[in-house]
Coordinates of C-alpha atoms in Angstrom, one line a residue:
Chain A
M1 CA -33.9 3.4 2.4
S2 CA -32.3 0.3 3.9
F3 CA -29.6 -1.6 2.1
L4 CA -31.8 -4.5 1.3
E5 CA -34.1 -2.1 -0.5
R6 CA -31.2 -0.3 -2.2
A7 CA -29.8 -3.7 -3.3
Q8 CA -32.8 -4.3 -5.6
A9 CA -31.4 -1.6 -7.8
L10 CA -27.9 -3.2 -8.1
P11 CA -27.3 -4.8 -11.5
S12 CA -26.8 -8.5 -11.8
L13 CA -23.3 -8.8 -13.3
G14 CA -23.0 -12.5 -13.5
I15 CA -19.5 -14.2 -13.6
G16 CA -16.4 -12.1 -14.0
V17 CA -12.7 -11.8 -13.6
S18 CA -10.4 -9.6 -11.6
T19 CA -7.3 -7.7 -12.4
E20 CA -5.0 -5.2 -10.9
Y21 CA -2.4 -2.8 -12.4
G22 CA 0.0 -4.7 -14.7
A23 CA -1.5 -8.2 -13.9
S24 CA -2.5 -8.9 -17.5
S25 CA 1.0 -8.1 -18.9
A26 CA 2.7 -10.9 -17.0
D27 CA 3.8 -14.0 -18.9
G28 CA 0.9 -16.5 -19.2
A29 CA -1.6 -14.1 -17.6
L30 CA -5.3 -14.4 -18.4
D31 CA -6.3 -12.4 -21.5
V32 CA -9.7 -11.1 -20.4
M33 CA -10.7 -9.9 -23.9
A34 CA -9.9 -13.3 -25.3
L35 CA -11.9 -14.9 -22.5
R36 CA -14.8 -12.6 -23.3
R37 CA -14.7 -13.6 -26.9
A38 CA -14.4 -17.4 -26.3
H39 CA -16.6 -17.6 -23.2
P40 CA -18.6 -14.5 -22.7
E41 CA -20.5 -16.1 -19.8
Y42 CA -17.3 -16.2 -17.8
A43 CA -16.3 -12.6 -18.4
S44 CA -19.5 -10.6 -17.9
F45 CA -17.6 -8.0 -16.0
L46 CA -14.1 -7.0 -14.9
E47 CA -13.3 -6.3 -11.3
I48 CA -10.6 -3.6 -11.5
G49 CA -8.2 -3.5 -8.5
V50 CA -7.2 0.1 -8.0
E51 CA -4.3 1.5 -6.1
I52 CA -4.7 5.2 -6.6
S53 CA -0.9 5.9 -6.8
K54 CA -0.7 3.4 -9.8
G55 CA -4.0 4.3 -11.6
L56 CA -5.5 2.2 -14.4
D57 CA -3.5 0.2 -16.9
A58 CA -4.1 0.0 -20.7
D59 CA -6.1 -3.2 -20.4
D60 CA -8.4 -1.7 -17.9
R61 CA -9.0 1.2 -20.2
A62 CA -9.5 -1.0 -23.2
W63 CA -12.1 -3.0 -21.3
V64 CA -14.0 0.1 -20.4
A65 CA -13.7 1.6 -23.9
A66 CA -15.2 -1.6 -25.2
G67 CA -18.3 -1.0 -23.0
G68 CA -17.5 -3.7 -20.5
S69 CA -19.1 -3.7 -17.0
T70 CA -16.8 -3.1 -14.0
T71 CA -16.6 -3.1 -10.3
Y72 CA -14.0 -1.0 -8.4
H73 CA -11.9 -3.0 -6.0
F74 CA -9.9 -0.7 -3.8
L75 CA -6.3 -1.7 -2.8
D76 CA -5.2 1.2 -0.6
V77 CA -7.6 2.4 2.1
N78 CA -7.9 1.5 5.8
L79 CA -11.6 1.8 6.2
D80 CA -11.4 1.8 10.0
D81 CA -9.4 5.0 10.0
P82 CA -11.5 8.1 9.1
S83 CA -8.3 10.1 8.4
D84 CA -7.3 7.7 5.6
M85 CA -10.2 9.0 3.4
D86 CA -8.6 12.3 2.9
E87 CA -9.8 14.7 0.2
P88 CA -6.9 14.3 -2.2
W89 CA -7.4 10.5 -2.2
L90 CA -11.1 10.8 -2.5
E91 CA -10.8 13.2 -5.4
K92 CA -8.7 10.7 -7.3
V93 CA -11.1 7.9 -6.4
R94 CA -14.0 9.9 -7.8
H95 CA -12.0 10.6 -10.9
T96 CA -11.4 6.8 -11.3
V97 CA -15.1 6.1 -10.7
D98 CA -15.9 8.5 -13.5
A99 CA -13.5 6.7 -15.8
I100 CA -14.6 3.2 -15.2
R101 CA -18.3 3.7 -14.1
P102 CA -18.3 0.7 -11.7
A103 CA -21.5 -1.0 -10.5
W104 CA -20.2 -0.6 -6.9
M105 CA -17.0 -0.4 -4.9
C106 CA -15.6 -3.3 -2.9
G107 CA -12.4 -4.4 -1.3
D108 CA -10.7 -6.2 1.5
A109 CA -11.7 -4.5 4.8
G110 CA -8.4 -4.7 6.5
M111 CA -5.1 -2.8 6.8
W112 CA -3.8 -1.9 3.4
H113 CA -0.9 0.2 4.7
F114 CA 0.7 1.0 8.0
G115 CA 1.6 4.7 8.5
P116 CA 1.5 6.7 5.3
R117 CA 0.5 5.4 1.9
D118 CA 4.1 4.8 0.9
R119 CA 5.3 2.0 -1.3
A120 CA 7.3 0.4 1.5
Q121 CA 4.3 0.4 3.7
M122 CA 1.7 -1.2 1.5
T123 CA 0.5 -4.6 3.0
L124 CA -2.7 -6.4 3.6
L125 CA -3.7 -7.6 7.1
P126 CA -7.1 -8.7 8.3
P127 CA -9.0 -6.5 10.7
I128 CA -8.8 -7.0 14.5
L129 CA -11.9 -9.2 15.1
S130 CA -13.4 -7.1 18.0
E131 CA -16.4 -5.0 18.7
D132 CA -14.7 -1.7 18.6
S133 CA -12.9 -2.6 15.3
A134 CA -16.3 -3.6 13.8
R135 CA -17.8 -0.3 14.8
D136 CA -15.0 1.7 13.3
L137 CA -15.0 -0.4 10.1
G138 CA -18.8 0.0 9.7
D139 CA -18.5 3.7 10.1
G140 CA -15.7 3.8 7.5
V141 CA -17.8 1.9 5.0
A142 CA -20.7 4.3 5.5
K143 CA -18.4 7.3 5.1
L144 CA -16.9 6.0 1.9
R145 CA -20.3 5.3 0.5
E146 CA -21.4 8.9 1.3
Q147 CA -18.3 10.4 -0.2
V148 CA -18.3 8.4 -3.4
G149 CA -22.0 7.9 -4.0
L150 CA -21.6 4.1 -4.6
E151 CA -22.4 1.1 -2.6
V152 CA -19.3 -0.1 -0.7
L153 CA -19.0 -3.8 -0.1
P154 CA -16.4 -4.8 2.5
E155 CA -14.6 -8.1 1.8
N156 CA -13.2 -10.5 4.3
P157 CA -9.4 -10.4 3.8
P158 CA -6.9 -13.3 3.8
G159 CA -4.5 -13.7 6.7
V160 CA -2.2 -15.9 8.7
V161 CA -2.7 -14.2 12.0
Y162 CA -6.3 -13.3 13.1
L163 CA -6.5 -11.5 16.4
G164 CA -9.7 -10.8 18.4
D165 CA -12.5 -12.5 20.2
L166 CA -15.2 -12.7 17.5
H167 CA -15.5 -15.3 14.8
L168 CA -14.8 -13.6 11.4
L169 CA -18.4 -14.0 10.2
D170 CA -19.8 -12.6 13.5
F171 CA -17.4 -9.7 13.1
F172 CA -18.6 -9.0 9.5
A173 CA -22.2 -9.4 10.5
R174 CA -21.7 -6.5 12.9
V175 CA -19.9 -4.4 10.3
L176 CA -22.7 -4.9 7.8
D177 CA -25.3 -4.0 10.3
R178 CA -23.4 -0.9 11.5
A179 CA -22.9 0.4 7.9
D180 CA -26.2 -1.0 6.6
T181 CA -24.4 -2.4 3.6
G182 CA -23.8 -5.6 1.7
M183 CA -20.8 -7.8 1.5
L184 CA -18.3 -9.3 -0.8
L185 CA -17.7 -12.8 0.7
D186 CA -14.4 -14.2 -0.5
C187 CA -14.9 -18.0 -0.2
A188 CA -11.2 -18.7 -0.4
H189 CA -10.3 -16.3 2.3
L190 CA -13.1 -17.7 4.5
A191 CA -11.8 -21.2 3.9
I192 CA -8.3 -20.1 4.9
Y193 CA -9.6 -18.6 8.1
Q194 CA -11.8 -21.6 9.0
R195 CA -8.9 -24.0 8.5
L196 CA -6.5 -21.8 10.5
M197 CA -8.9 -21.6 13.4
G198 CA -9.7 -25.3 13.3
H199 CA -13.3 -24.7 12.3
S200 CA -15.3 -26.6 9.6
P201 CA -15.7 -24.7 6.3
L202 CA -19.3 -23.7 7.0
T203 CA -19.0 -22.7 10.7
G204 CA -20.9 -19.5 11.3
L205 CA -22.7 -19.3 8.0
D206 CA -26.0 -20.5 9.4
A207 CA -26.3 -17.4 11.5
F208 CA -24.8 -15.0 8.9
P209 CA -27.1 -12.6 7.0
L210 CA -26.7 -14.2 3.6
E211 CA -29.2 -11.9 2.1
R212 CA -26.5 -9.1 2.4
I213 CA -24.0 -11.0 0.2
I214 CA -23.9 -9.3 -3.2
E215 CA -20.7 -10.7 -4.6
L216 CA -18.6 -13.8 -4.1
H217 CA -14.9 -14.5 -4.8
V218 CA -13.5 -17.9 -5.6
A219 CA -9.8 -18.5 -5.9
G220 CA -7.2 -21.2 -5.6
G221 CA -4.9 -21.6 -2.7
V222 CA -1.8 -23.6 -1.8
E223 CA -0.9 -25.3 1.5
R224 CA 2.4 -24.0 2.9
E225 CA 4.5 -25.2 5.8
R226 CA 7.3 -23.5 7.8
D227 CA 8.9 -24.9 10.9
G228 CA 5.9 -27.2 11.2
F229 CA 3.4 -24.4 11.0
L230 CA 0.8 -25.0 8.3
W231 CA -1.2 -22.3 6.5
V232 CA -2.8 -21.7 3.1
E233 CA -1.5 -19.0 0.8
D234 CA -4.2 -17.3 -1.3
D235 CA -2.2 -17.6 -4.5
H236 CA -5.0 -17.1 -7.1
T237 CA -4.1 -20.3 -9.0
P238 CA -7.0 -22.2 -10.6
E239 CA -6.5 -25.0 -8.0
V240 CA -9.4 -24.2 -5.7
L241 CA -9.4 -25.9 -2.2
P242 CA -12.3 -28.3 -1.5
E243 CA -13.4 -26.1 1.4
T244 CA -13.6 -23.1 -0.8
W245 CA -15.9 -25.0 -3.2
E246 CA -18.0 -26.1 -0.2
I247 CA -18.4 -22.6 1.0
Y248 CA -19.2 -21.3 -2.5
E249 CA -21.8 -24.0 -3.2
Y250 CA -23.5 -23.4 0.1
V251 CA -23.7 -19.6 -0.3
V252 CA -24.5 -19.4 -4.0
A253 CA -27.6 -21.4 -3.4
R254 CA -28.8 -19.3 -0.5
A255 CA -27.6 -15.7 -1.1
R256 CA -30.8 -14.4 -2.6
N257 CA -29.4 -10.9 -3.5
L258 CA -26.2 -12.2 -5.1
R259 CA -25.3 -10.2 -8.1
A260 CA -21.8 -11.2 -9.1
V261 CA -19.1 -13.9 -8.8
V262 CA -15.4 -13.4 -9.5
F263 CA -13.0 -16.2 -10.3
E264 CA -9.7 -14.7 -9.2
C265 CA -7.3 -16.4 -11.6
E266 CA -5.8 -13.3 -13.4
R267 CA -2.3 -14.6 -13.6
N268 CA -3.1 -17.9 -15.3
P269 CA -3.7 -18.9 -18.9
M270 CA -7.3 -19.3 -19.9
E271 CA -7.2 -23.1 -20.5
R272 CA -6.1 -23.8 -16.9
C273 CA -9.1 -21.8 -15.6
L274 CA -11.9 -23.2 -17.6
D275 CA -12.8 -26.1 -15.2
G276 CA -13.1 -23.6 -12.3
F277 CA -15.3 -21.3 -14.4
K278 CA -17.5 -24.2 -15.3
R279 CA -18.0 -25.2 -11.7
I280 CA -18.7 -21.6 -10.7
H281 CA -21.2 -21.3 -13.6
R282 CA -23.0 -24.5 -12.5
G283 CA -23.7 -22.9 -9.1
W284 CA -24.6 -19.6 -10.5
A285 CA -27.0 -21.0 -13.1
A286 CA -28.7 -23.3 -10.5
R287 CA -29.5 -20.6 -8.0
D288 CA -33.0 -19.2 -7.5
P289 CA -32.4 -15.4 -7.5
A290 CA -34.7 -13.0 -5.7
Chain B
M1 CA -8.5 3.2 18.8
S2 CA -6.9 0.3 20.8
H3 CA -7.5 -2.0 17.8
Q4 CA -5.3 0.2 15.7
A5 CA -2.5 0.0 18.3
L6 CA -2.9 -3.8 18.2
Q7 CA -2.6 -3.7 14.4
R8 CA 0.6 -1.7 14.7
T9 CA 1.9 -4.2 17.2
L10 CA 1.1 -7.0 14.7
V11 CA 3.0 -5.1 12.0
R12 CA 6.0 -4.9 14.3
L13 CA 5.9 -8.6 15.1
L14 CA 5.5 -9.6 11.4
H15 CA 8.7 -7.7 10.5
D16 CA 11.0 -8.3 13.5
P17 CA 11.8 -11.9 14.4
T18 CA 13.7 -10.6 17.5
L19 CA 10.5 -9.1 18.9
V20 CA 8.7 -12.4 18.3
E21 CA 11.4 -14.2 20.2
R22 CA 11.1 -11.7 23.1
L23 CA 7.3 -12.1 23.1
R24 CA 7.8 -15.9 23.3
E25 CA 10.3 -15.6 26.1
S26 CA 8.9 -12.8 28.2
G27 CA 5.3 -12.5 27.2
P28 CA 3.4 -9.3 26.2
T29 CA 5.5 -7.0 28.4
A30 CA 8.3 -7.4 25.8
L31 CA 6.1 -5.5 23.4
D32 CA 6.2 -2.2 25.3
E33 CA 2.7 -1.2 24.2
P34 CA 0.9 0.5 27.1
E35 CA -2.2 1.2 24.9
L36 CA -3.1 -2.5 24.6
T37 CA -5.8 -3.9 26.8
E38 CA -5.3 -7.1 28.8
N39 CA -7.4 -9.0 26.3
E40 CA -5.4 -7.7 23.3
R41 CA -2.1 -8.7 25.1
G42 CA -3.7 -12.1 25.6
W43 CA -4.6 -12.6 22.0
L44 CA -1.0 -11.9 21.0
A45 CA 0.5 -14.2 23.6
A46 CA -1.9 -17.0 22.5
T47 CA -0.8 -16.7 18.8
D48 CA 1.6 -19.4 17.6
P49 CA 4.9 -17.5 17.2
R50 CA 5.6 -19.3 13.9
A51 CA 2.5 -17.6 12.4
F52 CA 4.3 -14.2 12.5
Q53 CA 7.1 -15.6 10.3
T54 CA 5.4 -17.2 7.4
D55 CA 6.6 -14.7 4.8
P56 CA 10.3 -14.9 4.4
Y57 CA 10.3 -12.1 1.8
R58 CA 8.6 -9.5 3.9
Q59 CA 11.8 -7.7 5.1
G60 CA 13.3 -7.9 1.6
R61 CA 10.4 -6.3 -0.1
I62 CA 10.4 -3.3 2.3
L63 CA 14.2 -3.0 2.2
T64 CA 14.1 -2.9 -1.6
S65 CA 11.9 0.1 -1.5
L66 CA 13.9 1.8 1.2
V67 CA 17.3 1.2 -0.4
E68 CA 15.9 2.6 -3.7
E69 CA 15.2 5.8 -1.8
L70 CA 18.6 6.0 -0.1
P71 CA 21.1 4.1 -2.3
T72 CA 24.4 5.8 -1.7
A73 CA 23.8 6.2 2.1
A74 CA 22.7 2.6 2.3
A75 CA 25.8 1.4 0.4
L76 CA 28.1 3.3 2.7
A77 CA 26.3 2.4 5.9
A78 CA 25.7 -1.3 5.2
R79 CA 28.9 -2.6 6.7
R80 CA 28.9 -0.1 9.6
L81 CA 25.6 -1.4 10.9
E82 CA 25.9 -4.5 13.1
G83 CA 23.6 -7.0 11.3
G84 CA 23.7 -5.0 8.1
L85 CA 20.8 -3.2 6.6
T86 CA 18.2 -5.7 7.9
S87 CA 19.1 -4.6 11.4
F88 CA 16.7 -1.7 10.6
F89 CA 13.8 -4.0 11.5
S90 CA 15.0 -4.7 15.0
S91 CA 16.0 -1.0 15.6
E92 CA 14.1 1.5 17.6
H93 CA 13.8 3.6 14.5
F94 CA 11.6 1.0 12.8
H95 CA 9.5 0.3 15.9
Q96 CA 8.9 4.0 16.7
A97 CA 8.0 4.7 13.1
V98 CA 5.4 2.0 13.1
R99 CA 4.0 3.1 16.5
Q100 CA 3.8 6.7 15.3
D101 CA 2.5 6.0 11.8
R102 CA 5.6 7.6 10.3
A103 CA 7.2 7.0 6.9
L104 CA 9.7 4.1 7.2
R105 CA 12.0 5.8 4.6
L106 CA 12.5 8.6 7.1
A107 CA 13.2 6.3 9.9
F108 CA 15.6 4.3 7.8
A109 CA 17.4 7.6 6.9
E110 CA 17.7 8.3 10.6
L111 CA 19.3 5.0 11.2
L112 CA 21.8 5.4 8.3
E113 CA 22.8 8.9 9.2
Q114 CA 23.9 7.7 12.6
T115 CA 26.8 5.8 11.1
G116 CA 29.0 8.8 10.2
S117 CA 29.2 12.4 9.1
D118 CA 29.6 11.2 5.5
T119 CA 26.4 9.1 5.6
R120 CA 24.7 12.0 7.2
A121 CA 25.6 14.2 4.3
L122 CA 24.4 11.6 1.8
V123 CA 21.2 11.2 3.6
A124 CA 20.7 14.9 3.4
I125 CA 20.9 14.7 -0.4
E126 CA 18.8 11.6 -0.7
R127 CA 16.2 13.0 1.7
G128 CA 16.0 16.1 -0.6
L129 CA 15.5 13.8 -3.6
M130 CA 12.7 12.0 -1.7
Q131 CA 11.1 15.4 -1.0
A132 CA 11.4 16.5 -4.7
R133 CA 9.8 13.2 -5.9
R134 CA 6.9 13.8 -3.6
A135 CA 6.5 17.5 -4.2
E136 CA 2.9 18.7 -3.8
S137 CA 1.0 20.4 -6.5
P138 CA 2.6 23.5 -7.9
L139 CA 2.7 26.7 -5.8
E140 CA 0.8 29.8 -6.6
G141 CA 1.8 33.5 -6.8
E142 CA 3.5 35.7 -9.3
I143 CA 6.8 33.9 -9.1
Y144 CA 7.8 30.6 -7.4
P145 CA 10.2 27.7 -7.7
A146 CA 9.1 25.1 -10.3
H147 CA 7.6 21.8 -9.3
G148 CA 10.3 19.5 -7.8
V149 CA 12.9 22.3 -7.5
L150 CA 14.5 22.6 -4.0
W151 CA 17.8 23.1 -2.4
I152 CA 19.7 21.8 0.6
S153 CA 22.7 22.6 2.6
T154 CA 25.5 20.0 2.9
P155 CA 29.2 20.1 4.0
A156 CA 31.7 20.7 1.2
G157 CA 32.7 17.4 -0.4
A158 CA 29.2 15.8 0.0
L159 CA 28.3 16.2 -3.7
E160 CA 31.6 14.6 -4.8
L161 CA 31.1 11.7 -2.5
Y162 CA 27.5 11.2 -3.7
E163 CA 28.6 11.3 -7.3
A164 CA 31.5 8.9 -6.7
L165 CA 29.2 6.4 -5.0
W166 CA 26.6 6.8 -7.8
A167 CA 29.3 6.1 -10.3
G168 CA 30.3 3.0 -8.4
L169 CA 26.7 1.7 -8.2
S170 CA 26.2 2.4 -12.0
R171 CA 29.4 0.6 -12.9
T172 CA 27.9 -2.7 -11.6
G173 CA 25.3 -2.6 -14.3
M174 CA 22.8 -4.0 -11.9
P175 CA 19.5 -2.7 -10.6
V176 CA 19.7 -0.3 -7.7
V177 CA 19.3 -2.7 -4.8
E178 CA 21.6 -5.4 -6.2
S179 CA 24.2 -2.8 -7.0
V180 CA 24.0 -1.4 -3.4
L181 CA 24.5 -4.9 -1.9
K182 CA 27.4 -5.6 -4.3
V183 CA 29.2 -2.3 -3.6
A184 CA 28.6 -2.6 0.1
Q185 CA 30.4 -6.0 0.2
A186 CA 33.7 -4.1 0.0
P187 CA 34.6 -1.8 2.9
L188 CA 34.1 1.8 1.7
P189 CA 36.4 4.5 3.1
V190 CA 35.2 6.9 5.7
T191 CA 35.3 10.4 4.3
S192 CA 35.7 13.2 6.7
L193 CA 33.6 16.2 5.8
D194 CA 34.0 19.7 7.2
N195 CA 30.7 20.6 8.7
D196 CA 31.7 24.3 9.0
D197 CA 32.3 24.6 5.2
R198 CA 28.7 24.5 3.9
R199 CA 27.6 24.3 0.3
T200 CA 24.1 24.7 -1.3
L201 CA 23.0 21.9 -3.6
L202 CA 20.1 22.4 -6.0
I203 CA 17.8 19.5 -6.8
E204 CA 15.8 19.9 -10.0
P205 CA 13.9 17.6 -12.4
D206 CA 16.0 16.3 -15.4
E207 CA 14.9 15.4 -18.9
T208 CA 14.5 11.7 -18.0
G209 CA 11.8 12.0 -15.4
G210 CA 14.5 11.9 -12.6
F211 CA 16.3 14.6 -10.8
R212 CA 19.8 16.1 -11.0
V213 CA 21.8 17.5 -8.1
G214 CA 24.4 20.3 -8.5
E215 CA 26.0 23.0 -6.5
I216 CA 24.7 26.6 -6.8
P217 CA 26.1 29.9 -5.4
S218 CA 24.6 31.5 -2.4
G219 CA 23.2 34.4 -4.4
L220 CA 21.1 32.0 -6.5
E221 CA 19.8 30.3 -3.4
A222 CA 18.8 33.7 -2.0
I223 CA 16.7 34.4 -5.1
L224 CA 15.0 30.9 -5.0
R225 CA 14.3 31.3 -1.3
A226 CA 12.7 34.7 -1.9
A227 CA 10.5 33.2 -4.7
R228 CA 9.5 30.3 -2.3
D229 CA 8.8 32.5 0.7
H230 CA 7.4 35.7 -0.8
R231 CA 6.2 34.6 -4.2
S232 CA 6.9 38.2 -5.5
L233 CA 9.1 39.3 -8.3
R234 CA 10.1 42.3 -6.3
A235 CA 11.4 40.2 -3.4
C236 CA 13.4 38.1 -5.9
E237 CA 14.9 41.2 -7.4
E238 CA 15.8 42.6 -4.0
A239 CA 17.4 39.2 -3.1
A240 CA 19.5 39.4 -6.3
V241 CA 20.6 43.0 -5.5
R242 CA 21.5 42.0 -2.0
S243 CA 23.7 39.3 -3.5
G244 CA 25.6 41.9 -5.5
A245 CA 23.7 42.3 -8.8
D246 CA 22.6 45.7 -10.0
A247 CA 18.9 46.2 -10.9
T248 CA 19.3 45.3 -14.6
E249 CA 21.4 42.2 -13.8
A250 CA 18.8 41.1 -11.2
Q251 CA 16.1 41.1 -13.9
E252 CA 18.3 39.2 -16.3
I253 CA 19.2 36.6 -13.7
I254 CA 15.5 36.0 -12.8
A255 CA 14.6 35.8 -16.5
D256 CA 17.4 33.2 -17.0
L257 CA 16.2 31.2 -14.0
T258 CA 12.7 31.3 -15.5
S259 CA 13.8 30.2 -18.9
E260 CA 15.9 27.4 -17.4
G261 CA 12.7 26.1 -15.7
L262 CA 13.9 26.7 -12.1
L263 CA 11.3 29.5 -11.5
V264 CA 7.8 29.9 -12.7
C265 CA 7.0 33.6 -13.4
K266 CA 3.4 34.6 -14.0
V267 CA 4.0 38.3 -14.6
G268 CA 5.2 40.2 -17.7

C-alpha cells in the first residue's frame, strides 16, 4: 500500500503543542494542561520530544494518563546512518511507543549526534543536501518505520550552514519518494533556510508534493548578527516571522492530507502564545481537507 | 558515505575557529579530508566563514560535559595546556575523534594525560568512573561482579592526589565546572608518582547514586577478576586460596563480598 493510501488511516489531530524533557518545569513555561482546559482547540494533542537517554517526564506521563493524543518526536537518531538504529535503542523506542501510544513518529532528519550518543556529542545539524544523502535518509526512514511499526515523518531541520547542491525542498521531495512516506514541514525552519539562501519564502513549494505533508510546525524566530553575518535563530518564542506565516498560510490551504499543526512555544506563558494559536487556527479551520 | 565525511568536517569547523581560519587562508586542503569529493570541498569553500561561528557557546557546552567527566585531571592539566582546556578543540585529539566517530570524553582524556604522570594517574581513575557509570546490563553466571563494580591499577599516591583535588574542588562550594576553573586558576604542584609501585583501586556504587573509589589488596582483586572472567564460585575460591586463604576463609571472604554488594552470587 502506498503512503498516500496509508495516510487515509492517520488520525486528524488538529492543533497541538510540543514539549521535551523538563521543558514544562522551566519558569514561565507553557502549562499544557491549563491550555487544554482554557482552549482545548489549541491543545488537541501533545508532541513529545524524546531523547531515549532522558525518557519521559512527569508532565508527559500526566498527559498520557489523562488520555491525551500524542506524537513521538525523536531527538536522538541519525536517520541516514543504519548503524544508529541499533537494537538496544530500538527496544527503548518501542517501550516508549507503548507508553505514549503516538499517532506517528516524526523528527528532524539531520545529525542529532556526532560519534556515539554521548551527552557532549548531541547536536542538531541539517542533512547534506545531496542525492546520496537523500537516498540514505530515505532508506533510514523506511527502516525505522519497519522496525517500530509507525509512520515516520521526516522534518526539515533548522541550520545556519546548509551544504549541498539541492534546494532543501527538492532534497526532501527525494527523501519522501525514496521512503514512500509523508513529511513534517517546519515552516519556521523553511523560512530560515529560504532567507539564508536568498530565496523568497515560497521558492520550491510549487513543485513540492504537498499531498505528502501530514504535519506542520510554526514557531517564532529571532534575527541575530555576528561580525556582520545575519541569520535567524529558531528560538520558539511566540514572535513568528512574517515569512513563516506566509509559508504556513500557503501550505495549510493546499496540503490536502494535513493532519496536525504544532505551535512550538513550549517555554512561553500561555497568554503570550494566544495570538499565534488564533492565527494558526484560522488557517486550519479554513482549509478544505481531503 | 561521503556525505557523512562532509558532516564530520562541518562538525570540526563548527567547533574549531582555527580550522575555519585555515580554510579561509588555504582553501579545502587545510581540512585534510581525503574522503571529500571536489564538489563537497567546493561547498565548504563557498560557505561564508562567519556562518561556522554563530554559536559562541558551542565549545563551552561541550567542555562542561567533558570536565564533569574528568574534573580532577582537568583541574590539574588546565594551566599546563597552552591555551587552556579549550585548546582541546584545535587539538588533533578532537579532530581525530570526530573523524573516527569516537567519544570526545576519551579524546579529552588522552589530551589531559599527556600533561604529566600525575594527570595520567587521575585520568585512569576518572576513566574508570566513566566506565562504571556506563556499565552495560548485569553479567550472567553463578557469580560475577555487581553492576558498576570494577577495578583499576594506578601508581601509589594516585588515590591521595585524587582525593586531595576533590576536596579542593568541593571546598569552593561551586558546581563541578566552575570549581574546576577556579581551582585551576592557581598553579597546582606537580606530583611525582612512582609507576613501578602499583596499587589496585576499586570503584563501586555508593548510596547516593554515585561511585566511591578505594584501595583494595591484591588478593581481593584476584577474586573479583576470577568472578568476572570465569563466573564460577570454584574459580573465586581458588583465587582466594592462591592469595593465602584456606578453604573455609575463602568461602567466608566470598560471602562477605557478596553481602557487601561487590559480588552477585546465584548459587547456595
